[in-house]
Each structure stands twice: as structure tokens, then as C-alpha cells.
C-alpha atoms as a printed R data frame, in Angstrom:
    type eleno elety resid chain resno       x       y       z
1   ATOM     1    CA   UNK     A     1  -0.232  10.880  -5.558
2   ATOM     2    CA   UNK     A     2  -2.019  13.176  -7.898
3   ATOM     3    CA   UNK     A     3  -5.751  11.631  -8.704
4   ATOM     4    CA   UNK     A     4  -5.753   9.110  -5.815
5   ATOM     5    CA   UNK     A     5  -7.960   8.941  -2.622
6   ATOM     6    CA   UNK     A     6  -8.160   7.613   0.418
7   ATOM     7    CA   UNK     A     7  -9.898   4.543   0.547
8   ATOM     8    CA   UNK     A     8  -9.674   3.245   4.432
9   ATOM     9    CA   UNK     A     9 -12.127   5.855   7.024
10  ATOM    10    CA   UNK     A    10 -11.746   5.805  10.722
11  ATOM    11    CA   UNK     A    11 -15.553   6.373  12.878
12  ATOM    12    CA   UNK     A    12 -15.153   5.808  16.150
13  ATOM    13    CA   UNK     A    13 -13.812   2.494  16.601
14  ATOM    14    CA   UNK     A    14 -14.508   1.262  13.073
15  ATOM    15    CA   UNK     A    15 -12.701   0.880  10.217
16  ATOM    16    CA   UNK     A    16 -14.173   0.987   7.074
17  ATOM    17    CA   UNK     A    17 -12.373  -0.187   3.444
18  ATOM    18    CA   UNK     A    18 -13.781   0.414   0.171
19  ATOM    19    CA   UNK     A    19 -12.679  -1.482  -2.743
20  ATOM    20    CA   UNK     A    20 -13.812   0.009  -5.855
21  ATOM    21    CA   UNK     A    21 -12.635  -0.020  -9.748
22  ATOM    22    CA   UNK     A    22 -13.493  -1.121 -13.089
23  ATOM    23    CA   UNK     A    23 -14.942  -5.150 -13.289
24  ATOM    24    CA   UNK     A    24 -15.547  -7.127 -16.497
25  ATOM    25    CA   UNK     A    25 -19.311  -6.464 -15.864
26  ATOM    26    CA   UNK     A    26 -19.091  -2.631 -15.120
27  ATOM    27    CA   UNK     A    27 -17.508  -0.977 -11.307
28  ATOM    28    CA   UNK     A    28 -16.835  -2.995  -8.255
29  ATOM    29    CA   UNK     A    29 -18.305  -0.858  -5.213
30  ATOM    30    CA   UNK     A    30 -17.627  -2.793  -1.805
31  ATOM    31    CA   UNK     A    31 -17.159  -2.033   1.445
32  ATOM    32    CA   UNK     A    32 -15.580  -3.755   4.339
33  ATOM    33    CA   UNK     A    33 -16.345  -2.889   8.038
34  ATOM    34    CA   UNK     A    34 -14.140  -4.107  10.819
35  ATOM    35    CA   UNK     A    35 -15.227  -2.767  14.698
36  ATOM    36    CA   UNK     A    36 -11.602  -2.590  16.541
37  ATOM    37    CA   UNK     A    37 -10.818  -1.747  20.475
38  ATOM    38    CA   UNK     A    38  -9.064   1.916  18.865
39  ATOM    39    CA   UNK     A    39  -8.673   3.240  15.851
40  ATOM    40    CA   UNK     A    40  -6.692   6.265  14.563
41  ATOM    41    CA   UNK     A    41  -6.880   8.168  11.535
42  ATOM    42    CA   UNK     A    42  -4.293   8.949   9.326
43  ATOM    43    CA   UNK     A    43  -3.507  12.121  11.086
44  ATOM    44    CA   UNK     A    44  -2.709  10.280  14.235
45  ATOM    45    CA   UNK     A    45   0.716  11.133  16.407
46  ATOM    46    CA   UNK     A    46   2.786   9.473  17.707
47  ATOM    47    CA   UNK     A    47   1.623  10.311  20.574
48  ATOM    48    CA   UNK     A    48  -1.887   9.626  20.024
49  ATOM    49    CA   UNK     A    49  -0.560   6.165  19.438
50  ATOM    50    CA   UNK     A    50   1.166   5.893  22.758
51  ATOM    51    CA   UNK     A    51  -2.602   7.030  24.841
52  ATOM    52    CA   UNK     A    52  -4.098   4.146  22.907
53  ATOM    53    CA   UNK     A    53  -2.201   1.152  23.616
54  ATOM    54    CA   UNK     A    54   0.322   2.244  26.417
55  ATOM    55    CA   UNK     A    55  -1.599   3.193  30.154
56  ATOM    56    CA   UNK     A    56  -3.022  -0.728  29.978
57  ATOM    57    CA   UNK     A    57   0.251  -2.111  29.299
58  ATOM    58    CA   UNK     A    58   2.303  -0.331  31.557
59  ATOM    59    CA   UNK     A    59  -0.108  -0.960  34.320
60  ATOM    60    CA   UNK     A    60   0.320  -4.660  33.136
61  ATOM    61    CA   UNK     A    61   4.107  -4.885  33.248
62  ATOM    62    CA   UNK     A    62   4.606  -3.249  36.744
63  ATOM    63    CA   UNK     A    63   2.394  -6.088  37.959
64  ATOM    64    CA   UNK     A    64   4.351  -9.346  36.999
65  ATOM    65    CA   UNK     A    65   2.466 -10.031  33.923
66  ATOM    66    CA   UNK     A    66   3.952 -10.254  30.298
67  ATOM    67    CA   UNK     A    67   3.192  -8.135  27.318
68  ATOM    68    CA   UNK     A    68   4.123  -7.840  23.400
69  ATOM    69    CA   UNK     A    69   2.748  -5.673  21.064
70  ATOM    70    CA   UNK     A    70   2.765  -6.402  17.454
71  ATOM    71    CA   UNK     A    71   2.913  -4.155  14.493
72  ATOM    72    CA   UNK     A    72   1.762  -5.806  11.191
73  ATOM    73    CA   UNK     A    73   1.279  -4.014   8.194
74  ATOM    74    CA   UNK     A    74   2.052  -3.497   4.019
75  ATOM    75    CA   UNK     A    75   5.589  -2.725   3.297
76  ATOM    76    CA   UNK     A    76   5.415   1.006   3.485
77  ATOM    77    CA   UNK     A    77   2.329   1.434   5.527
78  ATOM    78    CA   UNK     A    78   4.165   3.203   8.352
79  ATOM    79    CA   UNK     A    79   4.897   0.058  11.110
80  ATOM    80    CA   UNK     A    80   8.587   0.445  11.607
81  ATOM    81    CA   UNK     A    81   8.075   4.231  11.927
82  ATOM    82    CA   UNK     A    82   5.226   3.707  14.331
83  ATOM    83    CA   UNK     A    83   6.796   1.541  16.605
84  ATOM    84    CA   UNK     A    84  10.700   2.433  16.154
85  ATOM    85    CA   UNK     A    85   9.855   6.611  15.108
86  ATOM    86    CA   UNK     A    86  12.795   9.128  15.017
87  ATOM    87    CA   UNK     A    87  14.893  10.683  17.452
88  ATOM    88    CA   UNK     A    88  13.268  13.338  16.521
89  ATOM    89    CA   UNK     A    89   9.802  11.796  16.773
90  ATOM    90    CA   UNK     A    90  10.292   8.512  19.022
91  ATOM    91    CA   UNK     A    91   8.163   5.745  18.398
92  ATOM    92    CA   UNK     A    92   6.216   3.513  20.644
93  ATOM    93    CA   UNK     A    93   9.270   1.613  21.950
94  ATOM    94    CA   UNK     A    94  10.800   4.562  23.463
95  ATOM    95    CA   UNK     A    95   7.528   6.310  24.905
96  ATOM    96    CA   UNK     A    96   6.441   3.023  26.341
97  ATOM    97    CA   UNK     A    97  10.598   2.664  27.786
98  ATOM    98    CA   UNK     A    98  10.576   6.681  29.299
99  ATOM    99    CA   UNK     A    99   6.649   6.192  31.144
100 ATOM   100    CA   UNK     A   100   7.974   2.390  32.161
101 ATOM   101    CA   UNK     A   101  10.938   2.944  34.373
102 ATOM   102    CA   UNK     A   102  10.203   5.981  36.499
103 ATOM   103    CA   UNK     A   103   6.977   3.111  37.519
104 ATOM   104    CA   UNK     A   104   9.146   0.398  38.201
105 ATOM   105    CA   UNK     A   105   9.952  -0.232  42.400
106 ATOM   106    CA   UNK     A   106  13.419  -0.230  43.579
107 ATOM   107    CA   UNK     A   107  15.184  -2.555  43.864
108 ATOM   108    CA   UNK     A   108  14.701  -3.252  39.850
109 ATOM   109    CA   UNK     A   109  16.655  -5.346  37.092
110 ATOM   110    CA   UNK     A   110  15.643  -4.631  33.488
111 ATOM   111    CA   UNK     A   111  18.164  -6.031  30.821
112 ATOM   112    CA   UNK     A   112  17.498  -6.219  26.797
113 ATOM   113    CA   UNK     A   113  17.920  -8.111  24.058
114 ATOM   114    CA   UNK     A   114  17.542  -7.108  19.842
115 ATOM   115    CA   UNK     A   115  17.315  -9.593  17.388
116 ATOM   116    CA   UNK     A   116  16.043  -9.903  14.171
117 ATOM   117    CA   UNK     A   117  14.944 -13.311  11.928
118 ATOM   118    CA   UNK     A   118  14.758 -13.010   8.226
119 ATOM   119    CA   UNK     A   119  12.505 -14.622   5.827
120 ATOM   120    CA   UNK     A   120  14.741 -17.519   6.107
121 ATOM   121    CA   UNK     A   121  14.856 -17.875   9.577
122 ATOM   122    CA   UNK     A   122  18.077 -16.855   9.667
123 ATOM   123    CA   UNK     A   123  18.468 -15.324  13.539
124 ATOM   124    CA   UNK     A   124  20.895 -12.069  13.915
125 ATOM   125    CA   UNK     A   125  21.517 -10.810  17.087
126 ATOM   126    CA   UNK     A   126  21.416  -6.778  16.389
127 ATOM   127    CA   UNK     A   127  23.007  -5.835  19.914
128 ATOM   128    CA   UNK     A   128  26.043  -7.909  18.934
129 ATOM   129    CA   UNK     A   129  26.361  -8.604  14.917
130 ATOM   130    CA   UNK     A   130  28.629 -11.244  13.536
131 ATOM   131    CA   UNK     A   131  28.548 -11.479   9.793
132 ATOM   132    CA   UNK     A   132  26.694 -14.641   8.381
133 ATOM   133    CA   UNK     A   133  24.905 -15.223  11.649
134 ATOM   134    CA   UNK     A   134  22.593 -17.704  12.116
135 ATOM   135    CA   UNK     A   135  21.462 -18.385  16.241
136 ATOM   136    CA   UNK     A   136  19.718 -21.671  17.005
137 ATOM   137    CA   UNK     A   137  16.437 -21.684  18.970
138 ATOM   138    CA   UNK     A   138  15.959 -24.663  21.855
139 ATOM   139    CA   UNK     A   139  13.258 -24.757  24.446
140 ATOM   140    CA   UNK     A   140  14.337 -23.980  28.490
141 ATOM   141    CA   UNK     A   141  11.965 -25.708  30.856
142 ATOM   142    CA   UNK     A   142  11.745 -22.248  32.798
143 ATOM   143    CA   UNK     A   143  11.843 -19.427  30.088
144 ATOM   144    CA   UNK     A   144  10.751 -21.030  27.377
145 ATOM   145    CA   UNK     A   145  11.945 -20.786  23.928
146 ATOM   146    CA   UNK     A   146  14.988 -18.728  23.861
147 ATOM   147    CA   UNK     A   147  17.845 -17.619  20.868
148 ATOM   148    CA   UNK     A   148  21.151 -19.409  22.313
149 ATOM   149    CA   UNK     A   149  23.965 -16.744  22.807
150 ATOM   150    CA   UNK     A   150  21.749 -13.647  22.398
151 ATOM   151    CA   UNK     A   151  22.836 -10.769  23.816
152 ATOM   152    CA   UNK     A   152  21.188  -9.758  27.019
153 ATOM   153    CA   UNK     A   153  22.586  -6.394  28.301
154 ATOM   154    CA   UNK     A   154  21.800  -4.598  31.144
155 ATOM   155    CA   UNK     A   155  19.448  -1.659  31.574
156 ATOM   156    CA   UNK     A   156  20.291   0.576  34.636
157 ATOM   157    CA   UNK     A   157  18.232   3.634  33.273
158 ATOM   158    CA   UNK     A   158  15.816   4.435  30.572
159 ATOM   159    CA   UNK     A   159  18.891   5.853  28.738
160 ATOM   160    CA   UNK     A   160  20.678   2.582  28.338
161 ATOM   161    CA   UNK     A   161  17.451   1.293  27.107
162 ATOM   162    CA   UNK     A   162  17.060   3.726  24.551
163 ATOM   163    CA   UNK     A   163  20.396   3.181  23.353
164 ATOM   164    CA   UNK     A   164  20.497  -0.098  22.697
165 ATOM   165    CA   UNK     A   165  17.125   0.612  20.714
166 ATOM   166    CA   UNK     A   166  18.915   2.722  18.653
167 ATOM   167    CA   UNK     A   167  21.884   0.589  18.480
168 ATOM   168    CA   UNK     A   168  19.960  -2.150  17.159
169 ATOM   169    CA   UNK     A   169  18.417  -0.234  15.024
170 ATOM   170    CA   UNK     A   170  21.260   1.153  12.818
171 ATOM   171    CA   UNK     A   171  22.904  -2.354  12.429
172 ATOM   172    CA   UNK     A   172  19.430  -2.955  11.486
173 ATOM   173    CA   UNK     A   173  18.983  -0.662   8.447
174 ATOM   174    CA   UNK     A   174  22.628  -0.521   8.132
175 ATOM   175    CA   UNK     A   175  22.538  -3.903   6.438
176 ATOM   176    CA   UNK     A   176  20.967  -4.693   3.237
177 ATOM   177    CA   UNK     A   177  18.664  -2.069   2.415
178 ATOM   178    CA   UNK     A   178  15.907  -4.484   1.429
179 ATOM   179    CA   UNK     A   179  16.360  -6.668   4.558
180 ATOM   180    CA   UNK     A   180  14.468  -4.577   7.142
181 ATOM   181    CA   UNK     A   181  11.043  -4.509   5.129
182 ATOM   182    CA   UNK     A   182  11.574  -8.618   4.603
183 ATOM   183    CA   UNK     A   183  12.410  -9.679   7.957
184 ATOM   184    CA   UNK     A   184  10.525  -9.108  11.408
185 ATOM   185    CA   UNK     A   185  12.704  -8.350  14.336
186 ATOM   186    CA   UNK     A   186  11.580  -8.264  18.366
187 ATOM   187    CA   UNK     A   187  13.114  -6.133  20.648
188 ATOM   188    CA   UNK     A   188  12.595  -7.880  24.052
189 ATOM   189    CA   UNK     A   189  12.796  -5.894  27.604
190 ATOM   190    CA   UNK     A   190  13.262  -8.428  30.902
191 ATOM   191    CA   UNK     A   191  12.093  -6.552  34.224
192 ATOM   192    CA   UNK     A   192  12.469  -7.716  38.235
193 ATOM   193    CA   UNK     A   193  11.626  -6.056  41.045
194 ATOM   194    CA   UNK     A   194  10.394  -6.623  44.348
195 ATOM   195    CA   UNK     A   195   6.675  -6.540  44.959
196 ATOM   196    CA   UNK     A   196   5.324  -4.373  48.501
197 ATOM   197    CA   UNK     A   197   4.951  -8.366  50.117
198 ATOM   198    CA   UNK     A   198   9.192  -8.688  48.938
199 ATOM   199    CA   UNK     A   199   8.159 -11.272  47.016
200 ATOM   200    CA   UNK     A   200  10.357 -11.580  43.554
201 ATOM   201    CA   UNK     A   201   7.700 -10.110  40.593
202 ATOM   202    CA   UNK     A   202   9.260 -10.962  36.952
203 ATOM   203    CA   UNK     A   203   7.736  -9.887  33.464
204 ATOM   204    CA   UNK     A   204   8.711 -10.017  30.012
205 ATOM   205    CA   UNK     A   205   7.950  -7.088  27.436
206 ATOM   206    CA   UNK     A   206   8.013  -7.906  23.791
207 ATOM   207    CA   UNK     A   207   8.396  -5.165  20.654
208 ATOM   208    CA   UNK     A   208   7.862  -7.539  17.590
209 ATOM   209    CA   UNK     A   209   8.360  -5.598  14.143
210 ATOM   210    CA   UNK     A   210   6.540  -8.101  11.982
211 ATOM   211    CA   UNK     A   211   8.019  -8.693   8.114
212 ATOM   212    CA   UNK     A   212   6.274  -6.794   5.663
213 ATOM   213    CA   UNK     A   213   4.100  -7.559   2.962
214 ATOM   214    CA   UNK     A   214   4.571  -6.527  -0.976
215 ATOM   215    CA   UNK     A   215   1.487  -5.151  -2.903
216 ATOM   216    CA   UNK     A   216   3.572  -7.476  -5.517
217 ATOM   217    CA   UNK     A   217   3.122 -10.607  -3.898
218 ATOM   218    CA   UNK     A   218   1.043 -13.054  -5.575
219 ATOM   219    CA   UNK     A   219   0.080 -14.856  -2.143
220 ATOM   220    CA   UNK     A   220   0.149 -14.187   1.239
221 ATOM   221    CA   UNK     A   221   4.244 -14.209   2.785
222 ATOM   222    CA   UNK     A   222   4.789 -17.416   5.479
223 ATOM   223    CA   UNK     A   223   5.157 -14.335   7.672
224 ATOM   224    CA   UNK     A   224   1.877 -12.710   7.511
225 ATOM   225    CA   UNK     A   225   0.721 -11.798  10.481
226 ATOM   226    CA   UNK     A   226  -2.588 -13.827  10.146
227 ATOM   227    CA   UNK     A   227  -0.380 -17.063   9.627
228 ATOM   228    CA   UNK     A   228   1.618 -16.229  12.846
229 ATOM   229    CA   UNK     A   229  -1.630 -15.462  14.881
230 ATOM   230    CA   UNK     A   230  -2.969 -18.724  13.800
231 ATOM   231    CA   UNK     A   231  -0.450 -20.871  14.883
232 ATOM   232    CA   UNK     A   232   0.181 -18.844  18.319
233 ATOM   233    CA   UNK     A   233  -3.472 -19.390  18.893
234 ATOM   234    CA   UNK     A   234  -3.151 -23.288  18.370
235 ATOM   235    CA   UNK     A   235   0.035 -23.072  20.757
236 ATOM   236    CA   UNK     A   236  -2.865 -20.913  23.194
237 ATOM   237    CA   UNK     A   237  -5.241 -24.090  22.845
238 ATOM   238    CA   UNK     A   238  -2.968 -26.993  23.479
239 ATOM   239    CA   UNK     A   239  -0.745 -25.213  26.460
240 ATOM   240    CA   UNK     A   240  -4.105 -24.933  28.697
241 ATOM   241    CA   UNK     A   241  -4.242 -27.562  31.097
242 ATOM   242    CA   UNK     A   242  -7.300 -28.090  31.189
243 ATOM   243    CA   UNK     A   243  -7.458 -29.009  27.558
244 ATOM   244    CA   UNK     A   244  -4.099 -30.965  27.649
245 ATOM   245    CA   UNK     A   245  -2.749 -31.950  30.883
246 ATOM   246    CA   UNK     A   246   0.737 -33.056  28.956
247 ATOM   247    CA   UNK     A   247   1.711 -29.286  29.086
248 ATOM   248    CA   UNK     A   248   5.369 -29.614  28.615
249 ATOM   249    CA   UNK     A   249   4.939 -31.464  25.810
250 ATOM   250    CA   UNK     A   250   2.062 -29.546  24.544
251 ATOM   251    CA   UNK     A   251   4.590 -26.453  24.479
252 ATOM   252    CA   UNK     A   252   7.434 -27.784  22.516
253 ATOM   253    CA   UNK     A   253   6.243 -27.045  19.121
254 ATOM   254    CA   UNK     A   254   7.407 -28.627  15.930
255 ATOM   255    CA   UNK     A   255   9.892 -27.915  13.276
256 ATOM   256    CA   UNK     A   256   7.207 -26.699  10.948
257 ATOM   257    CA   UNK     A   257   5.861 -23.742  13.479
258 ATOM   258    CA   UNK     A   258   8.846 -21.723  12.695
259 ATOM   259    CA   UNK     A   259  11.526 -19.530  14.978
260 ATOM   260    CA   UNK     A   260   9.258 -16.430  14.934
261 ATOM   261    CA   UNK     A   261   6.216 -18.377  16.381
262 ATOM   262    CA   UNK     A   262   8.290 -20.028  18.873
263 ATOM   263    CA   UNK     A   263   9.678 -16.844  20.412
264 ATOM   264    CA   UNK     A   264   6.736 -15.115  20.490
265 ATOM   265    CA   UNK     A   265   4.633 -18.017  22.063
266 ATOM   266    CA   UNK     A   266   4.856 -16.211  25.662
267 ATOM   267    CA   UNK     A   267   3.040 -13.199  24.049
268 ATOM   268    CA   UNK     A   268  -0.228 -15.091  24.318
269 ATOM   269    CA   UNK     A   269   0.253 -17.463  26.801
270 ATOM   270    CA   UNK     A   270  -0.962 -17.779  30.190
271 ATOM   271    CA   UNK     A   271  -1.526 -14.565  31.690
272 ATOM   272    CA   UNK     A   272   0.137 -12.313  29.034
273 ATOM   273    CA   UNK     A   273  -1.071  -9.091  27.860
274 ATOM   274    CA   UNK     A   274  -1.265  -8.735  23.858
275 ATOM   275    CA   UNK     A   275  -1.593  -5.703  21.238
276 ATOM   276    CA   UNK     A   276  -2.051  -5.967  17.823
277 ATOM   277    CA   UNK     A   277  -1.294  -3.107  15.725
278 ATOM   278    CA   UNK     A   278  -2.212  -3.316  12.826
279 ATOM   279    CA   UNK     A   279  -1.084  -0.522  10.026
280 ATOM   280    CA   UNK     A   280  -3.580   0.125   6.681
């Protein structure tokens, strides 16, 4: 707007935030330095966006070993469009779906699932919509926890992939037009395929839209990303063996960890392969 500034600059792989303005005792003048693995300016692409977090994970994936990337941000500070984009200008999801498949070793099984869990917990499955829809969330000894009756549809090519993205999507913003900034959704890709030895190599891919946050909210939302990073970091803790040797039990979390924090527990856990992107 006319008058205003930028207050957030982007050196190398630091990110610097000033917070200045009038103080009962005169001007507040501070700055805030945070040193990050990359950073990109405003003027960043979507492609740009894609070099910075995609080769590693890719590489990841192809290799058995789970991955979720995160998008956290201010209501309106561009984390939808980053990770969802345009057909136009496709976001993350899609670039990471078109450079993922041609890498992937025949034969290959890759099915997908949309969901997304308002501020209520309130689960809706966005590749199959029923009005007032509310899944329930129960821990499986082998995947752990999982939305009962989710849709999981099959992915032959990067097309169908991209189509239920889009799918999801619409029912998504087709809904109440508040909704999508208030409640996080995950977009989930399954993939098998047989490794060079034959042997059967499995990993899980997570897209995970978090809800955002109002400049009018007094305190921090239960959804904040910091809140949900805290409490999948405890999960982290007590599901090492070494640590705990009860690890069943040490994964079944309680009532008060919340839906989101359950189904994103695999993001950090074990072996997995995490991104945080975070939008300013």
C-alpha cells in the first residue's frame, strides 16, 4: 500500500525483521536475525521455490524414505499459493508430482489421498465430500495413525495425480470462503516400487497446508505451527527406542495432541525427511 515498506530482507541465508514504530518513550528500532538452510526474497518463483526444497526430497522418496513438507505462514502471506499455485503457475505440489514419477522404477504403485481438518478437528475427506463430515482418527499397528474411510485413489500417471490435486482443491475453496485460511489440509502421496535387489521399497509423501494465522488474533491459534512442531518433537523424543523401549505405547498419543499432530507424526519420525516452509 501507498507509504508502507518492506520490513523482512533476505542476505544469503538470513532473514532479517525489523520492528519499528512509535513507543510511549519515543521509536522502537529492533531487529531480528534468523540464519535458515534457504531463503528467498520476495521476488522468488515458483520455480525458484521448487530448486530449493525439491532435488533433496525427490532423491529421498525414490529411496524408501518418507517426506512432508510444511507451509506455515500469516493468513495472506502467500502459503496456499506457494504450495497449491495456479494452473497457470503450479505450485510446489505439482512440480514436486511432474519431476517425481518419470524417477520412480517400474513396476510402481502411487495412490492419493486429500483431506482437510478444520479448527475444530472436524476431518473432510476432499477427494470424496459428504456434507457435515466428520472422519475419526485410530492408530494401525503398521501405518500408523490413519483417517478411517479416507479416500485413497489410485495414481497411474502424473496426470491422475494432478487431478485429484485439483479436485481437492476446488471442493476445497468451493466451501465456505473463510474455511480454507482457518483450517490446514494434507495432501498425502503413497509410492511402491521395487528396489534393483526386488526387494519391496515403500514411502510416504506428505503436502500439509497448515491453518493460517490472523494479524487479529489476540494469541497464538492451537494450530500454529510452533505448537504443532512442539508436540511432533515430543512424539520424536518418546518414539526412540533408545529413550523408551515401550515404543508402541510411546506412539499412541493422547486425546489432547490433536488429529493434525497425529497424522503428521510420520513426518518426523524415524527416518523421515522434513521441510519447513515457512512464509513472512
Amino acid at each position: 500500500t501507498a507509504g508502507s515498506r518492506s520490513c523482512v530482507t533476505v542476505s544469503g541465508q538470513e532473514i532479517t525483521v525489523a520492528d519499528t514504530g512509535a513507543t510511549e518513550g519515543g521509536t522502537r528500532d529492533e531487529k531480528t536475525q534468523t540464519r535458515v538452510e534457504a531463503a528467498l526474497p520476495e521476488t522468488a518463483t515458483q520455480e525458484n521455490v521448487f530448486d530449493a526444497v525439491a532435488p533433496l526430497l525427490i532423491d529421498k522418496l525414490v529411496h524408501g524414505i518418507n517426506a512432508c513438507v510444511f507451509a506455515f505462514g500469516q493468513t495472506g502471506s502467500g502459503k496456499s499459493h506457494t504450495m497449491l499455485g495456479t494452473n497457470e503457475d503450479p505450485g510446489l505440489i505439482s512440480r514436486v508430482c511432474a519431476a517425481l514419477f518419470p524417477r520412480l522404477t517400474a513396476p510402481f504403485m502411487v495412490t492419493a489421498s486429500f483431506c482437510e481438518i478444520s479448527p475444530s478437528e472436524q476431518i473432510r475427506d476432499l477427494l470424496n465430500p459428504v456434507a457435515n463430515q466428520s472422519l475419526p482418527v485410530f492408530y494401525h499397528s503398521l501405518f500408523g495413525y490413519v483417517v478411517e474411510g479416507l479416500s485413497w485413489l489410485v495414481c497411474h500417471t502424473v496426470d491422475d495425480a494432478l487431478a485429484f490435486l485439483r479436485q481437492g482443491d476446488f471442493v476445497r475453496r468451493a466451501g465456505d470462503p473463510t474455511g480454507p485460511a482457518r483450517s490446514s489440509c494434507i495432501f498425502t502421496l503413497r509410492i511402491q516400487q521395487r528396489a534393483p535387489d526386488e526387494s519391496l521399497l515403500s514411502a510416504e509423501l506428505k503436502f500439509a497446508v497448515m491453518a493460517g494465522i490472523s494479524p487479529k488474533d489476540k494469541i497464538p491459534s492451537v494450530w500454529g505451527f510452533q505448537q504443532v512442531m512442539a508436540r511432533l518433537l515430543k512424539v520424536k523424543h518418546v518414539s526412540d527406542p533408545e529413550r523408551n523401549p515401550d515404543r508402541d505405547r510411546a506412539l499412541q498419543l493422547t486425546e489432547k495432541d490433536g488429529k493434525l499432530v497425529k497424522l503428521l507424526r510420520q513426518a518426523i519420525f524415524g527416518n523421515a525427511f522434513t521441510v519447513a516452509l515457512v512464509t513472512i
